[in-house]
Amino acid sequence: MTDGRLDTGVAAGRLSAEDYAENFADLHPPLDRHEAVVAADRCYFCYDAPCVTACPTGIDIPLFIRQIATGNTTGSAKTIFDQNILGGMCARVCPTETLCEQACVREKAEGKPVVIGRLQRYATDAAMTAGKQFYERAAPSGKLVAVVGAGPAGLACAHRLAMHGHDVTVFDARPKAGGLNEYGIAAYKTVDGYAQAEVDYVTAIGGIAVEPGKALGRDLSLAGLCTSYDAVFLGMGLGGVNALGVEGDDSEGVIDAVEYIAALRQASDLATLPVGRRVVVLGGGMTAIDVAVQAKLLGAEEVTICYRRGKDNMNASEYEQDLATSKGVAIRHWLQPKRILAQSGKVTGIQLEYTTMSDGRLTGTGESLTLGADQVFRAIGQSYVTEPLEGGPSVALEGGRIKVDGEGRTSIAKVWAGGDCVAGGDDLTVSAVAMGRDAAESIHKSFNTRSGA
Amino acid sequence: MADIRSNFIGIKSPNPFWLASAPPTDKEYNVVRAFKAGWGGVVWKTLGLDPHIVNVNGPRYGAVWGADRRLLGLNNIELITDRPLQVNLDEIKRVKRDWPDRAVVVSLMVPCEEACWTDIMKQVDDTGADGVELNFGCPHGMSERGMGSAVGQVPEYIEMVTRWVKASTRMPVIVKLTPNITDIRYPARAAHKGGADAVSLINTVSSITSVNLDTFSPEPSIDGKGSHGGYCGPAVKPIALNMVADIARDAETRGLPISGIGGITTWRDAAEFMALGAGNVQVCTAAMTYGFKIVQEMIEGLKNWMDEAGHPDLDAFVGRAVPNVTDWQYLNLNYVAKARIDQDSCIQCGRCHIACEDTSHQAITNMVDGQRRFEVIDEECVGCNLCVNVCPVENCITMVPMAAGAVDPRTGRVVTDDYANWTTHPNNPARVAAE
């Protein structure tokens, strides 16, 4: 639309090459040394700091910031990686505004927290750019561990196991490792192939073999893994996308947001990616925001997020909502899909019903409105797919996901799990890292206990 | 509106803010800019005998910074003026002629020979300057040649030179003192005995600001070597205030006019020096950090405070804090204060807790009923003020005196209005028996 051209329907190449480059550039450019020191100087080095408590991986934030301030950027990176080996990606994708930065005392004091996420990126980028590896493997233990899923949970687990001297094989169904870091997440949050660089950085410790293109239930079975390995970690995330369950859901142009985002992340040329002129996104989480903003940045003329509850119920943070509206995305609340309108099998619009809370339950009011649309994105949540584990040892589920205890142990011996596929999580990258790391410690402990017995 | 006109030992200036003898007053160009900006006076950068000295051609300054690279302390190895004497004298004469309402005082440093001093005094007299300041303070370079602080560290020399100068001039004489000495009262008394009209202090503190850990050279580094310099700026203010107060309340020097110097950056700093007995103040580092414009804040801030506090002129508050400076032994041991934390302004950084817990008296909670909360435990609080000092929020923690009649939960004793100090305390082996 840069030249005022009207491309109706779904079309690729809506923008110039410069526009694509600008739109998908780093959302937050890295801090330079001066900016980092000024930002670091604002940290009060709190006692029992609330930011640390708020971090799912418990990074010693005041310490790493003080290390930046004192010119020990390398030490700062180590402080971060000690707790979170994927600290570089978390620095980019964590909703810090609802985690460490929300807890920062300067948020309370002045409404302006220390920019912890950007400082974390400053330190981790410096160490990774310098190729600085902080960890050496312990003497080989002779133990073999299979990790299913090369996403944040699996990678964190593999790294910690490798540190302890165990040999790890990481299987992933996709052609590349990285999980959602590679196939999810808005492109402008992780530019320049960062996800793969991080995979390389993490696996550089040694003792980690990555086997892409191997899916559980297709190429591997849990029973087989349990036989061949001393322990198994399941970290395969969520394979399913919730259906709309309304008429016309199967029309051309009704797309799973996660698939579209994956295609966008893998596209070598964004101009080849078709996007609608008028786009409707259904959902209220981070995925809804990510697909809506990126559709807009790809040149969609109108992008509307429709969410069936109110603003306060949205899983997307306030910051992400503001980001979307600042990019020109409209967010509408209290609307649920009623029917997809289509002509010749192609989406032309969507009928939505107004909703309200009645006696604590969400109900339709009967009134509806229609929005014209060439594309409708489903971003109403993902689900754990049970099929890959069927036919093998029975892993107990809870609320449709794998049940684990505080250390990540599943209901069967030798099998741990973590990340989005387990029950009770918050679907955050940083939480997946914490679960993978902790499961690795639990696995390691179990080896010692068993060998000592 | 408060009247801030100053009359310091007969030298009049429209305000009490003078620029100290230092790089900002090295030449006409700078001094004229300073007067245009509003400075009440200058002490011209120290003159010496020809041939003029030379400076290093590398870095002259080193620094200490606080958060956000705020300059807290500056160190210099610059010497006295490195321009010919006559050039300076001509400029001084011209500046004084063009700016008759401003104070122009000339700083001097020549060898300890009477002829040297008598001779230079004649030349300065000719410029029409308002007074002279004898530089017995600079701790670097010139002191190795028997001048500057080498004189200021020997009270007999101070008295001798001061006497020579007083005998040779019509002008008021200010003696500038070095802080690089054990007890500032001795050089001050010597200046007084020699007939000085005033003392000015402090000159800079001998210092090394930092060490380069790549080259292992002190900073500032001249071809891999460093030399101690003179430290100034906000960091030295407490040292200067104490020395000013020492002179102001000493029996021998009481009433001797003082020009206060040392880290003065704001109107408030200036007012504090004057409250401790300084008749006016001299400023350098603040101007070197921010430029001459800062005097506007000083002038307006001082006037505003004087108006609000009801001080019509400078005399109304100069020296007012002097009677409140006392020796430790006379402090009231019956005064009991406890820290109070205002929970509304507390941002829960926890620094008060950890400072008290790790290094002091275990008198601040970090958890109350399972919640992060910082409260003072009166049973343990000795009222030390550390929590106030480490708290990042002004006035969040305050020290509240206990009322007479209340029981101090730490000691179990009833607080009394009666004054009692160490001199009569039962634990004092040398106590004076109470009547």
Short mmCIF file of N, CA and C in Angstrom, two decimals, chain A residues 34 37-38 41 43-50 53 105-106 108-110, chain B residues 66-69 346-351 353-354 366-367 372 374 392-393:
data_model
loop_
_atom_site.label_atom_id
_atom_site.label_comp_id
_atom_site.label_asym_id
_atom_site.label_seq_id
_atom_site.Cartn_x
_atom_site.Cartn_y
_atom_site.Cartn_z
N HIS A 34 27.10 2.93 26.39
CA HIS A 34 26.66 4.08 27.18
C HIS A 34 25.22 3.90 27.67
N VAL A 37 25.11 1.39 30.51
CA VAL A 37 25.62 1.87 31.79
C VAL A 37 24.63 2.84 32.45
N VAL A 38 24.04 3.70 31.65
CA VAL A 38 23.04 4.63 32.20
C VAL A 38 21.87 3.83 32.76
N ASP A 41 22.88 1.98 35.97
CA ASP A 41 23.04 2.86 37.12
C ASP A 41 21.73 3.07 37.88
N CYS A 43 19.69 0.79 38.76
CA CYS A 43 19.36 -0.35 39.63
C CYS A 43 19.81 -0.06 41.06
N TYR A 44 18.92 -0.35 42.02
CA TYR A 44 19.23 -0.06 43.43
C TYR A 44 19.92 -1.22 44.15
N PHE A 45 20.14 -2.33 43.45
CA PHE A 45 20.76 -3.49 44.10
C PHE A 45 19.95 -3.88 45.33
N CYS A 46 18.66 -4.08 45.10
CA CYS A 46 17.74 -4.36 46.21
C CYS A 46 18.12 -5.63 46.96
N TYR A 47 17.72 -5.66 48.21
CA TYR A 47 17.84 -6.87 49.00
C TYR A 47 16.70 -7.81 48.64
N ASP A 48 17.01 -9.11 48.48
CA ASP A 48 15.96 -10.09 48.17
C ASP A 48 15.06 -9.51 47.07
N ALA A 49 15.69 -9.14 45.98
CA ALA A 49 15.05 -8.26 45.00
C ALA A 49 13.77 -8.84 44.42
N PRO A 50 12.74 -8.02 44.37
CA PRO A 50 11.46 -8.48 43.82
C PRO A 50 11.57 -8.95 42.37
N THR A 53 12.53 -12.60 42.37
CA THR A 53 11.38 -13.40 42.76
C THR A 53 10.42 -13.56 41.58
N VAL A 105 11.40 -2.13 41.81
CA VAL A 105 10.97 -1.09 42.76
C VAL A 105 10.91 0.29 42.10
N ARG A 106 11.63 0.46 41.01
CA ARG A 106 11.57 1.77 40.35
C ARG A 106 10.30 1.89 39.51
N LYS A 108 7.54 0.96 40.92
CA LYS A 108 6.71 1.48 42.01
C LYS A 108 7.07 2.94 42.30
N ALA A 109 8.37 3.23 42.26
CA ALA A 109 8.82 4.56 42.63
C ALA A 109 8.49 5.62 41.58
N GLU A 110 8.77 5.29 40.32
CA GLU A 110 8.64 6.32 39.29
C GLU A 110 7.82 5.89 38.09
N GLY B 66 29.86 9.31 40.31
CA GLY B 66 28.77 8.57 40.94
C GLY B 66 27.89 7.98 39.86
N ALA B 67 26.69 7.55 40.27
CA ALA B 67 25.77 6.95 39.31
C ALA B 67 25.49 7.94 38.18
N ASP B 68 25.30 7.38 36.99
CA ASP B 68 25.01 8.19 35.81
C ASP B 68 26.17 9.12 35.50
N ARG B 69 27.35 8.71 35.94
CA ARG B 69 28.60 9.44 35.66
C ARG B 69 28.54 10.90 36.13
N CYS B 346 7.60 4.04 50.86
CA CYS B 346 8.56 2.93 50.74
C CYS B 346 8.36 2.22 49.41
N ILE B 347 9.47 2.03 48.69
CA ILE B 347 9.38 1.31 47.41
C ILE B 347 9.85 -0.13 47.56
N GLN B 348 10.15 -0.52 48.79
CA GLN B 348 10.46 -1.92 49.12
C GLN B 348 11.73 -2.43 48.47
N CYS B 349 12.74 -1.60 48.40
CA CYS B 349 14.02 -2.07 47.86
C CYS B 349 14.75 -2.93 48.87
N GLY B 350 14.44 -2.74 50.15
CA GLY B 350 15.03 -3.60 51.17
C GLY B 350 16.44 -3.24 51.59
N ARG B 351 16.94 -2.11 51.10
CA ARG B 351 18.33 -1.78 51.45
C ARG B 351 18.47 -1.40 52.92
N HIS B 353 16.85 -2.74 55.32
CA HIS B 353 16.89 -4.00 56.06
C HIS B 353 18.26 -4.63 56.00
N ILE B 354 18.80 -4.76 54.78
CA ILE B 354 20.04 -5.52 54.66
C ILE B 354 21.21 -4.75 55.27
N ASN B 366 12.19 -7.69 57.29
CA ASN B 366 12.02 -7.78 55.84
C ASN B 366 10.71 -8.47 55.50
N MET B 367 10.07 -9.00 56.49
CA MET B 367 8.85 -9.76 56.28
C MET B 367 7.94 -9.53 57.49
N ARG B 372 6.39 -9.04 52.20
CA ARG B 372 7.59 -8.21 52.16
C ARG B 372 7.24 -6.85 52.75
N PHE B 374 9.00 -3.64 55.44
CA PHE B 374 10.15 -3.16 56.19
C PHE B 374 9.69 -2.23 57.30
N PRO B 392 16.90 5.04 49.08
CA PRO B 392 16.93 5.87 47.86
C PRO B 392 15.81 6.91 47.79
N VAL B 393 14.85 6.85 48.69
CA VAL B 393 13.73 7.78 48.62
C VAL B 393 13.85 8.80 49.76
#
